[in-house]
XYZ file of C-alpha atoms in Angstrom:
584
model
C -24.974 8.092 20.722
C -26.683 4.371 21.385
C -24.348 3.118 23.435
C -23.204 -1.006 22.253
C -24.693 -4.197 22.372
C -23.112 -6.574 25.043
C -23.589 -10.322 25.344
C -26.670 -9.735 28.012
C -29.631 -9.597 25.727
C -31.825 -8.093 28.565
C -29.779 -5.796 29.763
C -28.997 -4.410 26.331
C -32.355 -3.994 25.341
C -32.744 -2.182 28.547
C -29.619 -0.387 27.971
C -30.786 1.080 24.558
C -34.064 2.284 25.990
C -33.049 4.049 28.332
C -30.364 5.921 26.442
C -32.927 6.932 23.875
C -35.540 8.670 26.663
C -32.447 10.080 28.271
C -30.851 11.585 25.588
C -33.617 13.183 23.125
C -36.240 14.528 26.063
C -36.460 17.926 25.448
C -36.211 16.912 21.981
C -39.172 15.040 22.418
C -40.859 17.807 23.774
C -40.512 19.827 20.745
C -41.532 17.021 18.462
C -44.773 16.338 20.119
C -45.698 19.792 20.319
C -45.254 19.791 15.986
C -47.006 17.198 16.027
C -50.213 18.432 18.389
C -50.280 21.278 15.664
C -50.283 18.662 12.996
C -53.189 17.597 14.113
C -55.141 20.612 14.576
C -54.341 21.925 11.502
C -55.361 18.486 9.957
C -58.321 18.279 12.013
C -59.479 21.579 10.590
C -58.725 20.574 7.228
C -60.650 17.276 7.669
C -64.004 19.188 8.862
C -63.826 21.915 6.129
C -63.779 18.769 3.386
C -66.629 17.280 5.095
C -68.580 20.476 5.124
C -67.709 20.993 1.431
C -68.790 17.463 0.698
C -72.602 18.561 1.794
C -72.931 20.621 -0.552
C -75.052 19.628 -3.677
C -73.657 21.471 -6.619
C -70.886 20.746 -9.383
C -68.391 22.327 -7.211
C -68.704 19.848 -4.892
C -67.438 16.764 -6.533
C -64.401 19.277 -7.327
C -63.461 20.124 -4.301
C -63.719 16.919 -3.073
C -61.123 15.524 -5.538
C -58.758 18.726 -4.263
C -58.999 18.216 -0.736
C -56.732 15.150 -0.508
C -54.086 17.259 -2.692
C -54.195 20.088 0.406
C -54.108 17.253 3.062
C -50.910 15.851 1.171
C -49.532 19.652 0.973
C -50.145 19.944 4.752
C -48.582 16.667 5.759
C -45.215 17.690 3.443
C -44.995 20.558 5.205
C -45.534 19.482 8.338
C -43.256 16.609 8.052
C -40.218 18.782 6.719
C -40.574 21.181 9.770
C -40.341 17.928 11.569
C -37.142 16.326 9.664
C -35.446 19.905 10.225
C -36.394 19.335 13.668
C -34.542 16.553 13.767
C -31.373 17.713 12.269
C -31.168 20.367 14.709
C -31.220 17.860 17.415
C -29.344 14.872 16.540
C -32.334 12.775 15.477
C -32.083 8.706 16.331
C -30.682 6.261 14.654
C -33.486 3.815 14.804
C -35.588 1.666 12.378
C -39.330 2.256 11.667
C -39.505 -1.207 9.859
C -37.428 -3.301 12.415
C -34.039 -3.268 10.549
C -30.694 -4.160 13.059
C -29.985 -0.609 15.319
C -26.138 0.006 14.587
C -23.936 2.112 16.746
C -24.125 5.540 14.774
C -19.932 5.690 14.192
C -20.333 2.245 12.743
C -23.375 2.174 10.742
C -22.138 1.815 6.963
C -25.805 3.134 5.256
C -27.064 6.667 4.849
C -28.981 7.585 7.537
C -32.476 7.933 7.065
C -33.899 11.628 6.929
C -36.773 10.898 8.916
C -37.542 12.154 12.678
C -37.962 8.997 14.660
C -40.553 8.017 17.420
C -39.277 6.809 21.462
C -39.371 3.197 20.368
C -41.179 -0.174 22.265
C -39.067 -2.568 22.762
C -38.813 -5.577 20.235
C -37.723 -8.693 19.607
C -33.791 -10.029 19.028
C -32.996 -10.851 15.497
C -29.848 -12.924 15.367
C -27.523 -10.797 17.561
C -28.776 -7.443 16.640
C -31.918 -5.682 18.758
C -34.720 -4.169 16.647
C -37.489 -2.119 17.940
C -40.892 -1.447 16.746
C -43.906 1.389 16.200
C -46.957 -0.426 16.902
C -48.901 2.305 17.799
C -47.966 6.200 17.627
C -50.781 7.903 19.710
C -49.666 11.583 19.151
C -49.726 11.247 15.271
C -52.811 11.029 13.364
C -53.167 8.323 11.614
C -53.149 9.202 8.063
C -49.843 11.135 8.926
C -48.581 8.365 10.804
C -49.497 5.768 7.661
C -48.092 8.097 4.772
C -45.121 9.249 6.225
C -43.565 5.741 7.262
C -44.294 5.017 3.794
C -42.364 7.609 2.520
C -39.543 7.375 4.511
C -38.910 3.581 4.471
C -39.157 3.557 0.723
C -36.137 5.728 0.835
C -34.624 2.377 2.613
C -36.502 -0.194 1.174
C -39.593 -0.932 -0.912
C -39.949 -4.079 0.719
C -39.442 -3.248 4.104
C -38.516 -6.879 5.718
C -35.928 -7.939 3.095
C -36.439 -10.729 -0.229
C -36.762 -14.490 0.737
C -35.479 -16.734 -2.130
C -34.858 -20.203 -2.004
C -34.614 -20.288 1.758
C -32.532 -17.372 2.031
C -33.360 -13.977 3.406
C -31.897 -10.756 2.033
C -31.949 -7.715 4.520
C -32.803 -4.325 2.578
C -30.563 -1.200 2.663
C -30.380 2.222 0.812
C -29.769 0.329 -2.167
C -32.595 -1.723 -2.553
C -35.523 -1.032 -5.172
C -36.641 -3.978 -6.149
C -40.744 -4.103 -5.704
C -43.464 -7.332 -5.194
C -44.252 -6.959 -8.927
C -41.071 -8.024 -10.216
C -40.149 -10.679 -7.310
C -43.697 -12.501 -8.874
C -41.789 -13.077 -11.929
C -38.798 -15.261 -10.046
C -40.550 -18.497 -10.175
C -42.511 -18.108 -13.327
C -39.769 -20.050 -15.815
C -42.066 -19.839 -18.834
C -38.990 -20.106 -20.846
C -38.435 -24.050 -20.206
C -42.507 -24.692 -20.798
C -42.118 -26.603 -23.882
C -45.353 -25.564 -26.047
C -44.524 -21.422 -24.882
C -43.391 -19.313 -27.933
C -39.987 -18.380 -25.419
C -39.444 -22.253 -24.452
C -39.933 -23.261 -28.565
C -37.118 -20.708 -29.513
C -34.723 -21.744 -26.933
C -35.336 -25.279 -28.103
C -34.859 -24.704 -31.822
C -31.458 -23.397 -30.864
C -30.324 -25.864 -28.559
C -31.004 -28.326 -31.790
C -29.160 -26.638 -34.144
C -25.492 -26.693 -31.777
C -26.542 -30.107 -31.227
C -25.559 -32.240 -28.103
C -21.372 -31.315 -28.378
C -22.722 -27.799 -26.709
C -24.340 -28.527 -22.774
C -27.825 -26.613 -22.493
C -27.807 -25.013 -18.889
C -31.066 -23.677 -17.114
C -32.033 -22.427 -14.174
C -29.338 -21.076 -12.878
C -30.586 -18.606 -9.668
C -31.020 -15.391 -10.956
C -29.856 -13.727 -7.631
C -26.208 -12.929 -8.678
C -24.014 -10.035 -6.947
C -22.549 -6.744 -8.523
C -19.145 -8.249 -9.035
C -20.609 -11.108 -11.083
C -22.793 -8.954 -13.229
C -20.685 -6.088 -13.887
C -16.708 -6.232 -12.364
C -15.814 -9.880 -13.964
C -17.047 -8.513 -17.338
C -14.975 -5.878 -17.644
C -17.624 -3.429 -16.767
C -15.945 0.241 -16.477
C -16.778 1.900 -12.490
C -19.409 4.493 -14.208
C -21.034 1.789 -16.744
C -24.562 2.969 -16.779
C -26.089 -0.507 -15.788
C -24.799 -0.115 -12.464
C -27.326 2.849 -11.502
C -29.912 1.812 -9.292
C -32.158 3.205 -11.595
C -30.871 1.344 -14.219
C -30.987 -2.177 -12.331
C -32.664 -3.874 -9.185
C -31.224 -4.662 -6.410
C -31.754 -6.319 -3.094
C -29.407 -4.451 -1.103
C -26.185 -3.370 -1.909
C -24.168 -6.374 -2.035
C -27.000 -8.588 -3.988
C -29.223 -7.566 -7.645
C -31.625 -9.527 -10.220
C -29.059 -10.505 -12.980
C -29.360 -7.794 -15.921
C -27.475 -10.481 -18.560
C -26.806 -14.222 -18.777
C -23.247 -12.913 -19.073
C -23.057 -12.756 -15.147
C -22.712 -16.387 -14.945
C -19.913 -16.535 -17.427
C -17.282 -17.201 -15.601
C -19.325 -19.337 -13.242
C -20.123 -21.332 -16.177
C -16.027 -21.421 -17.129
C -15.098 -22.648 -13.841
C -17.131 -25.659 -14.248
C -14.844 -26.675 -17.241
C -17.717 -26.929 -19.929
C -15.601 -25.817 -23.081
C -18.793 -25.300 -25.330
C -22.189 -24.464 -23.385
C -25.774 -22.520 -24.000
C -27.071 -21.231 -20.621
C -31.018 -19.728 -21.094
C -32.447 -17.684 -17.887
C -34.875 -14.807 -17.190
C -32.722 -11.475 -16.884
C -33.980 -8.429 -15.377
C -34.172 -4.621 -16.195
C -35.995 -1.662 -14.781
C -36.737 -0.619 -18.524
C -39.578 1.778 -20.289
C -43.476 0.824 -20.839
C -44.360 -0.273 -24.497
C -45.267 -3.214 -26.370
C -41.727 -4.164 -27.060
C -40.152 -3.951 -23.269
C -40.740 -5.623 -20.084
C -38.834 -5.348 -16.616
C -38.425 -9.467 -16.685
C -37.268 -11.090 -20.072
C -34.890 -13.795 -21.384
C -31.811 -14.088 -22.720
C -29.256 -16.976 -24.554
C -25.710 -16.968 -24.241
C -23.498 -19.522 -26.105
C -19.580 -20.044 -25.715
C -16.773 -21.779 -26.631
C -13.321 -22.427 -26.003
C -10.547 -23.606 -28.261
C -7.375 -25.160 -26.951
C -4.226 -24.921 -29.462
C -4.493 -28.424 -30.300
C -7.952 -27.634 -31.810
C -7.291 -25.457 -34.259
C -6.052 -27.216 -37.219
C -9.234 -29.053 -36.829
C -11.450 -25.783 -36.412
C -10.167 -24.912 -39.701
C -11.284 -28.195 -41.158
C -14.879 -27.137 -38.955
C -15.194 -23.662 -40.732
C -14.889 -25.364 -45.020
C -17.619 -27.608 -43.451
C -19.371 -24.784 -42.568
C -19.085 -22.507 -45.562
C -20.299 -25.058 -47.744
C -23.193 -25.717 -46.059
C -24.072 -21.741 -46.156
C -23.138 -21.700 -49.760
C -25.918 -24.172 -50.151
C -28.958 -22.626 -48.627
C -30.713 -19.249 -49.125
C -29.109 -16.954 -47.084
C -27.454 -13.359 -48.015
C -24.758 -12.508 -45.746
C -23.668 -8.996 -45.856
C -20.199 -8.695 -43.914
C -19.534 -4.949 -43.382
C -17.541 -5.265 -39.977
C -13.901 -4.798 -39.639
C -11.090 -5.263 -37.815
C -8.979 -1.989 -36.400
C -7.924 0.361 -33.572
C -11.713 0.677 -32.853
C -12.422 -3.062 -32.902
C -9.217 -4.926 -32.563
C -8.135 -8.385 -31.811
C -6.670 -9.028 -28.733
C -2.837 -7.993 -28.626
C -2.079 -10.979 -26.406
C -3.753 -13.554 -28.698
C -2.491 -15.621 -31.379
C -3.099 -13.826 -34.423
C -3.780 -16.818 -36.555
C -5.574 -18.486 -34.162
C -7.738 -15.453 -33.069
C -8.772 -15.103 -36.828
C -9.786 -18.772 -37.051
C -12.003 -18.265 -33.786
C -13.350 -15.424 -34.957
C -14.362 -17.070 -38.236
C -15.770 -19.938 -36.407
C -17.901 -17.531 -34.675
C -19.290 -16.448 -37.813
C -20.399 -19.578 -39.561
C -21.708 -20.799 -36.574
C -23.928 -18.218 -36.214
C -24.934 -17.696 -39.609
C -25.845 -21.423 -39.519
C -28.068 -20.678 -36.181
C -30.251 -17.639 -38.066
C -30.659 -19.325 -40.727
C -32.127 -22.729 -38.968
C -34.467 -20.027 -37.296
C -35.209 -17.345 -40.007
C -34.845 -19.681 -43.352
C -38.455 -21.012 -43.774
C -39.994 -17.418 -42.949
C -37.759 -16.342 -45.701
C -38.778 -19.081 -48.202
C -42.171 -18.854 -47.445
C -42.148 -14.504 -48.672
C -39.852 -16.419 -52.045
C -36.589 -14.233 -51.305
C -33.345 -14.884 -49.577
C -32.503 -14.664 -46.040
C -30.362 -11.406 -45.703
C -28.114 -11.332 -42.328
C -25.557 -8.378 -42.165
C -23.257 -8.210 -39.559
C -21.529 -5.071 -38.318
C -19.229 -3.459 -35.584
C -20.611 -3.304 -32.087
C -18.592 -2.633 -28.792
C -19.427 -4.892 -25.537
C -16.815 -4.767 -22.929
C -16.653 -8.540 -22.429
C -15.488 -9.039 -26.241
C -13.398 -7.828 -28.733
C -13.896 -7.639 -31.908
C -17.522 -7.164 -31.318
C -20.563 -7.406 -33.702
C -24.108 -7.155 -33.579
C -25.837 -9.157 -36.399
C -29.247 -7.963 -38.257
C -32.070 -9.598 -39.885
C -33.448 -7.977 -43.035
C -37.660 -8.505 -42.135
C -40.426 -6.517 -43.615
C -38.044 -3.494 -45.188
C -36.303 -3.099 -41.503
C -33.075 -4.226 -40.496
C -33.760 -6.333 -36.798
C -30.849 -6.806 -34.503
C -30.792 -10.329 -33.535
C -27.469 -10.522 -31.416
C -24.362 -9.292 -30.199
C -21.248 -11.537 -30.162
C -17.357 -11.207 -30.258
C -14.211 -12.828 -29.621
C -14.240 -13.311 -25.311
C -11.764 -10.835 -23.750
C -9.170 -13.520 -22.181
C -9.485 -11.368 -18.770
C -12.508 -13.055 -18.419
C -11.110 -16.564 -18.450
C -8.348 -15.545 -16.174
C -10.378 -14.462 -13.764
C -12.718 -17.907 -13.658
C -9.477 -19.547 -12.505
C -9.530 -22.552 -14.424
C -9.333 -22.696 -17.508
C -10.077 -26.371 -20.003
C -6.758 -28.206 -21.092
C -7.408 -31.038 -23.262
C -11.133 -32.158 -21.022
C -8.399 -31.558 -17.846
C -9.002 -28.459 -15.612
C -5.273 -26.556 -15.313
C -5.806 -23.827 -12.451
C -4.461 -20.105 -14.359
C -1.772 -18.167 -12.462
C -3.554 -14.821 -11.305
C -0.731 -12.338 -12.291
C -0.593 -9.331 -14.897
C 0.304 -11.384 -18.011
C -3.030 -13.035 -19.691
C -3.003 -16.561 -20.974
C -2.455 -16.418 -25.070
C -3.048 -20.078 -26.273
C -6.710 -20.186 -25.538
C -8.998 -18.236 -27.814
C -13.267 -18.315 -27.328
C -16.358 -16.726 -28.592
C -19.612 -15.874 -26.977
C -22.712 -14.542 -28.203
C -25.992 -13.780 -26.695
C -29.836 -13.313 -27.763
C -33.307 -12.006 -26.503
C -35.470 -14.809 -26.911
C -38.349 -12.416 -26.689
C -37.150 -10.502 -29.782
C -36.516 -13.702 -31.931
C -40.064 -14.885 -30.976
C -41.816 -11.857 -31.636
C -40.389 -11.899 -35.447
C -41.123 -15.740 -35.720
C -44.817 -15.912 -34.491
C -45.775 -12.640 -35.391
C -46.819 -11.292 -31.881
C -47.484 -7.777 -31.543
C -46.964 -7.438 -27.759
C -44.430 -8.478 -25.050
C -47.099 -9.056 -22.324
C -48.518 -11.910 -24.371
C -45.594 -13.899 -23.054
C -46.703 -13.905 -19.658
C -50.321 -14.533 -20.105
C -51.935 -17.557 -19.115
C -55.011 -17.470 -21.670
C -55.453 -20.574 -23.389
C -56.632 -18.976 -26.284
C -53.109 -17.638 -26.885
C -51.346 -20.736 -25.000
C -53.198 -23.128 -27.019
C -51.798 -21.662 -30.694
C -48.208 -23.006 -29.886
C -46.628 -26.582 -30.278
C -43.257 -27.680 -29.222
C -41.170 -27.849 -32.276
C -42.991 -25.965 -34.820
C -43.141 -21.922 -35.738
C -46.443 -20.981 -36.212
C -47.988 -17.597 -36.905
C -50.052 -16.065 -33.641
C -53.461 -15.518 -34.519
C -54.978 -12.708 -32.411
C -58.484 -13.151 -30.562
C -59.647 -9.806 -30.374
C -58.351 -6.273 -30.154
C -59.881 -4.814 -27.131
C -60.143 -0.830 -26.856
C -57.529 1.334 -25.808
C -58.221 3.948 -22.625
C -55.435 6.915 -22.688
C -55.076 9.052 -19.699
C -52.511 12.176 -18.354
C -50.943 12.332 -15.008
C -48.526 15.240 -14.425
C -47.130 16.656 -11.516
C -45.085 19.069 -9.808
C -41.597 17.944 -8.270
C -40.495 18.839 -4.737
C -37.883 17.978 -2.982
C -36.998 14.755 -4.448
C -35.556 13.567 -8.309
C -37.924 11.579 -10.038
C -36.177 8.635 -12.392
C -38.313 7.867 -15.502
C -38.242 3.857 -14.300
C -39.697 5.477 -10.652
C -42.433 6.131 -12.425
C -42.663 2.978 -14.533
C -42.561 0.799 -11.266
C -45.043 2.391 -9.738
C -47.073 2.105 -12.905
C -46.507 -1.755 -12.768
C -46.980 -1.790 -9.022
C -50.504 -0.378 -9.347
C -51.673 -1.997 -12.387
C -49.185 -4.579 -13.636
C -49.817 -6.110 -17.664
C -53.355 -3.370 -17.936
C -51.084 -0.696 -19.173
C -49.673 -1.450 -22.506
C -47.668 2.019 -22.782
C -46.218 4.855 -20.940
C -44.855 8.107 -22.585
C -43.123 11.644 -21.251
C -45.111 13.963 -23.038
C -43.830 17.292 -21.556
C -41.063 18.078 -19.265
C -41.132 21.822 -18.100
C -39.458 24.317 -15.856
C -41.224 27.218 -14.267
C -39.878 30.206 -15.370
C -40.179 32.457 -12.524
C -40.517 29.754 -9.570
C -37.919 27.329 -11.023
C -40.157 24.317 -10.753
C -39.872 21.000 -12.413
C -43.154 19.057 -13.712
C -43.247 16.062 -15.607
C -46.312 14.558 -17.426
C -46.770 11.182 -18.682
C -49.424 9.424 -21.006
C -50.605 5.712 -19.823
C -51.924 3.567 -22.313
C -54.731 0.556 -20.698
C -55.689 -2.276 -22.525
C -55.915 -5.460 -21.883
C -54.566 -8.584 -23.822
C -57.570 -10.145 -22.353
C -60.645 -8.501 -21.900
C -62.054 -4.832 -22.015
C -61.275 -2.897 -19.379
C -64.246 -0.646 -17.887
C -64.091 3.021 -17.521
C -64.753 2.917 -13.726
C -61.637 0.316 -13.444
C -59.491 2.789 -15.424
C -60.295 5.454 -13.451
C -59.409 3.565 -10.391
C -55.717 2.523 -11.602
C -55.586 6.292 -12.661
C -56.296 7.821 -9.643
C -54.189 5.085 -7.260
C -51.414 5.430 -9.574
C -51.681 9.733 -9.044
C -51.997 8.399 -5.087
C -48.567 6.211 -5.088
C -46.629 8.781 -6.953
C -47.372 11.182 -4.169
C -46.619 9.590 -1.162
C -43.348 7.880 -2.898
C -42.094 10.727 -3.981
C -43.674 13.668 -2.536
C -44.909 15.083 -5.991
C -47.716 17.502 -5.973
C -50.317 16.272 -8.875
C -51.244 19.411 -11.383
């Protein structure tokens, strides 16, 4: 056991040290006599490739393409004798990428399943002593690189924490987020003005007019309890999976909504508000999803005294919509499987609740009512019943384009949990703090909505593909003008490269969005889609082997068969030594 860190840096560090040698040397022993056989038996492998590679024949260029599949296959099994090796003795609780040592009683992470290597010693971090691998003589070295790989990705893919706006955030078990996504953080394309994203959000702010407060750029580092637990987000809600979601560590993630800043938003006293931001989803490969998009969220709040007047608001309204050409099909209702709030104000619920519909009738049509008039036909909305656990009743609300019915949003009357737990809540422009206790204020009724800008743009200018968004070709840049839908006129239609990768798995689950990461990772916006085409079990051994199909093309240029082949084979490469797959 590492014995604890006291005050004396230098005698700690020699404390530590010395503990470690003491306490694992026969251990050691046995590790670097695995490891002297890992090497011979490498070693042999090695010169049988190279004698294979002299030979001039088709078989050659074969077996040269399998012989880095049996150096992987020796290296896993090498590496498991090793890890059971470790078990058996104890192993060390020690950091290959310079994370704090804890004492083992206290350390509050998994431990790692690695077997770990008589450290140098390091530098102090803060209060905490980390130690370092700069060299591992007794290892070769494509051992040494592939398996402290593997085994820190189990920790971290990012193995010396996320910097962000001058703070650092230290990885742990929980953390998945990768360098292609962290890119994105500083990228804002939805507040460029002439961008098809920034013209949306724009159009909408427009429409609400100045009486609601636009709100951008908002950090999109939020933590768990912002995102999920102040939304009314049940324990086993999906969205919390790590495979579902990115996180930094355990205590910090990439916002998944604009909903996490809700009650952040609330707290600020702003009764009516539209916050825009870049949200964040570990999400499938196609031309309609992307790991970074953006959202809109709109609220409002209506004190007691309001509501005569709100009624007064929602004539207003209806005449207007009487007067344009829009087709509102209501089929929603109101029951024991979308109910209004017991502790609300029944009158005043259904007055909210009405609000929320003109309003947002008003909003689609501002945005949908010249495509409409353009095809000569009415602009048909229909809303219908939804469930989101931060509202209730809940709708989603569709846009008839093309033949298809397009969800547009999802909205609802605000569960008044949520503004209890902002702790302040608006009282005539004066902020009244809310007692904390079981009973739920019933005066105060709001409604909230929110939007993928993405979506709405896609239908406006008529662009096939999500990655467009996030180019930086003028030829596609130069289309757009603040202000003004027009219809995206594409520049050429390169060719489309399809290729298999399939493989066997191990000793180690592989998520769907593992394997869209590592896509990204390896070749970012060339690959326009990735499918599952087969999923089988081995009969007889038990086995499990996925296969996927990835789609390249470019939104740019055309993409060479040698390039292809590259991404191909590095992306067969990564899923290996992440995940310890064996290619078929």
């Amino acid at each position: 056991m590492h014995p604890h860190l006291v005050s004396d840096k230098e005698i700690a560090c020699r404390e530590f040290v010395e503990a470690l040698h003491a306490c694992h040397a026969d251990w050691f022993k046995k590790f670097t006599g695995g490891c002297n056989d890992a090497k011979r038996e490498l070693n042999s492998c090695l010169r049988q490739e190279r004698t294979e590679r002299t030979t001039k024949n088709r078989e050659a260029s074969k077996l040269k393409q399998k012989a880095p599949l049996r150096r992987h296959s020796i290296i896993s099994r090498t590496i498991s004798s090793l890890n059971q090796l470790s078990e058996t003795s104890g192993g060390l609780w020690v950091s290959l990428t310079g994370y704090p040592v804890k004492d083992r009683e206290l350390n509050e992470s998994r431990p790692l399943p690695y077997f770990s290597f008589p450290p140098t010693l390091g530098a102090f971090r803060g209060k905490a002593l980390s130690v370092q691998f700069p060299r591992i003589p007794m290892l070769p070295r494509p051992l040494r690189h592939r398996s402290l790989r593997s085994w820190t990705r189990l920790f971290s893919s990012i193995s010396q924490g996320v910097e962000f706006n001058g703070v650092h955030y230290p990885p742990d078990a929980f953390t998945n987020v990768r360098p292609s996504i962290l890119s994105h953080l500083s990228r804002n394309i939805y507040l460029q003005r002439d961008h098809p994203i920034g013209i949306v959000r724009s159009l909408i702010e427009k429409h609400f007019g100045s009486s609601f407060v636009p709100i951008t750029a908002l950090p999109p580092i939020v933590t768990p309890q912002q995102n999920f637990d102040e939304l009314e987000f049940p324990p086993d809600h999906p969205g919390r999976r790590p495979s579902d979601s990115y996180y930094l560590n355990k205590d910090w993630m990439l916002r998944t909504h604009t909903s996490a800043h809700e009650v952040q938003v609330f707290r600020s006293g702003i009764p009516k508000w539209l916050l825009s931001a870049d949200v964040y989803r570990r999400d499938e490969i196609d031309r309609s999803h992307y790991p970074v998009f953006h959202q809109m969220e709109g609220a409002r709040v209506v004190e007691p005294s309001e509501m005569e007047e709100l009624a007064k608001e929602n004539a207003e309204l209806e005449r207007s919509l009487a007067a344009v050409n829009i087709e509102v099909q209501d089929v929603s209702t109101i029951g024991d499987s979308n109910p209004y709030q017991k502790w609300h104000n029944l009158e005043h619920a259904q007055l909210v609740n009405a609000n929320l519909k003109h309003s947002l009738n008003g909003m689609i049509y501002a945005l949908f009512g010249g495509l409409a008039t353009q095809r000569g036909c009415p602009l048909q909305v229909r809303w219908i019943d939804a469930y989101f656990p931060w509202t209730s009743p809940s709708y989603e609300v569709e846009v008839l384009f093309d033949g298809k019915w397009l969800e547009i949003l999802g909205c609802g009357v605000m569960q008044q949990a949520a503004l209890t737990r902002s702790g302040k809540i608006l009282n005539n422009s004066l902020i009244v703090l809310v007692q904390q206790s079981p009973g739920v204020p019933k005066d105060r009724v709001g409604w909230a909505f929110g939007l993928g800008l993405e979506r709405i743009a896609m239908v406006l200018f008529q662009i096939p593909d999500i990655r467009l968004f996030w180019t930086t070709d003028s030829r596609f840049l130069s289309q757009f003008k603040e202000g003004t839908v027009s219809q995206f006129q594409p520049y050429s239609k390169y060719p489309n490269s399809s290729k298999d990768v399939s493989f066997w798995i191990n000793d180690q689950e592989v998520h769907e969005n593992d394997v869209y990461d590592i896509v990204r990772e390896v070749a970012g916006s060339l690959v326009e889609e990735v499918k599952e085409i087969d999923r089988f079990i081995h009969p007889k051994s038990g086995r499990s082997s996925r296969a996927y199909r990835i789609s390249y093309r470019s939104t740019e240029r055309t993409l060479s068969g040698e390039e292809v082949n590259g991404l191909h084979a590095n992306i067969g490469s990564r899923l290996q030594e992440s995940f310890n797959v064996e290619l078929r």
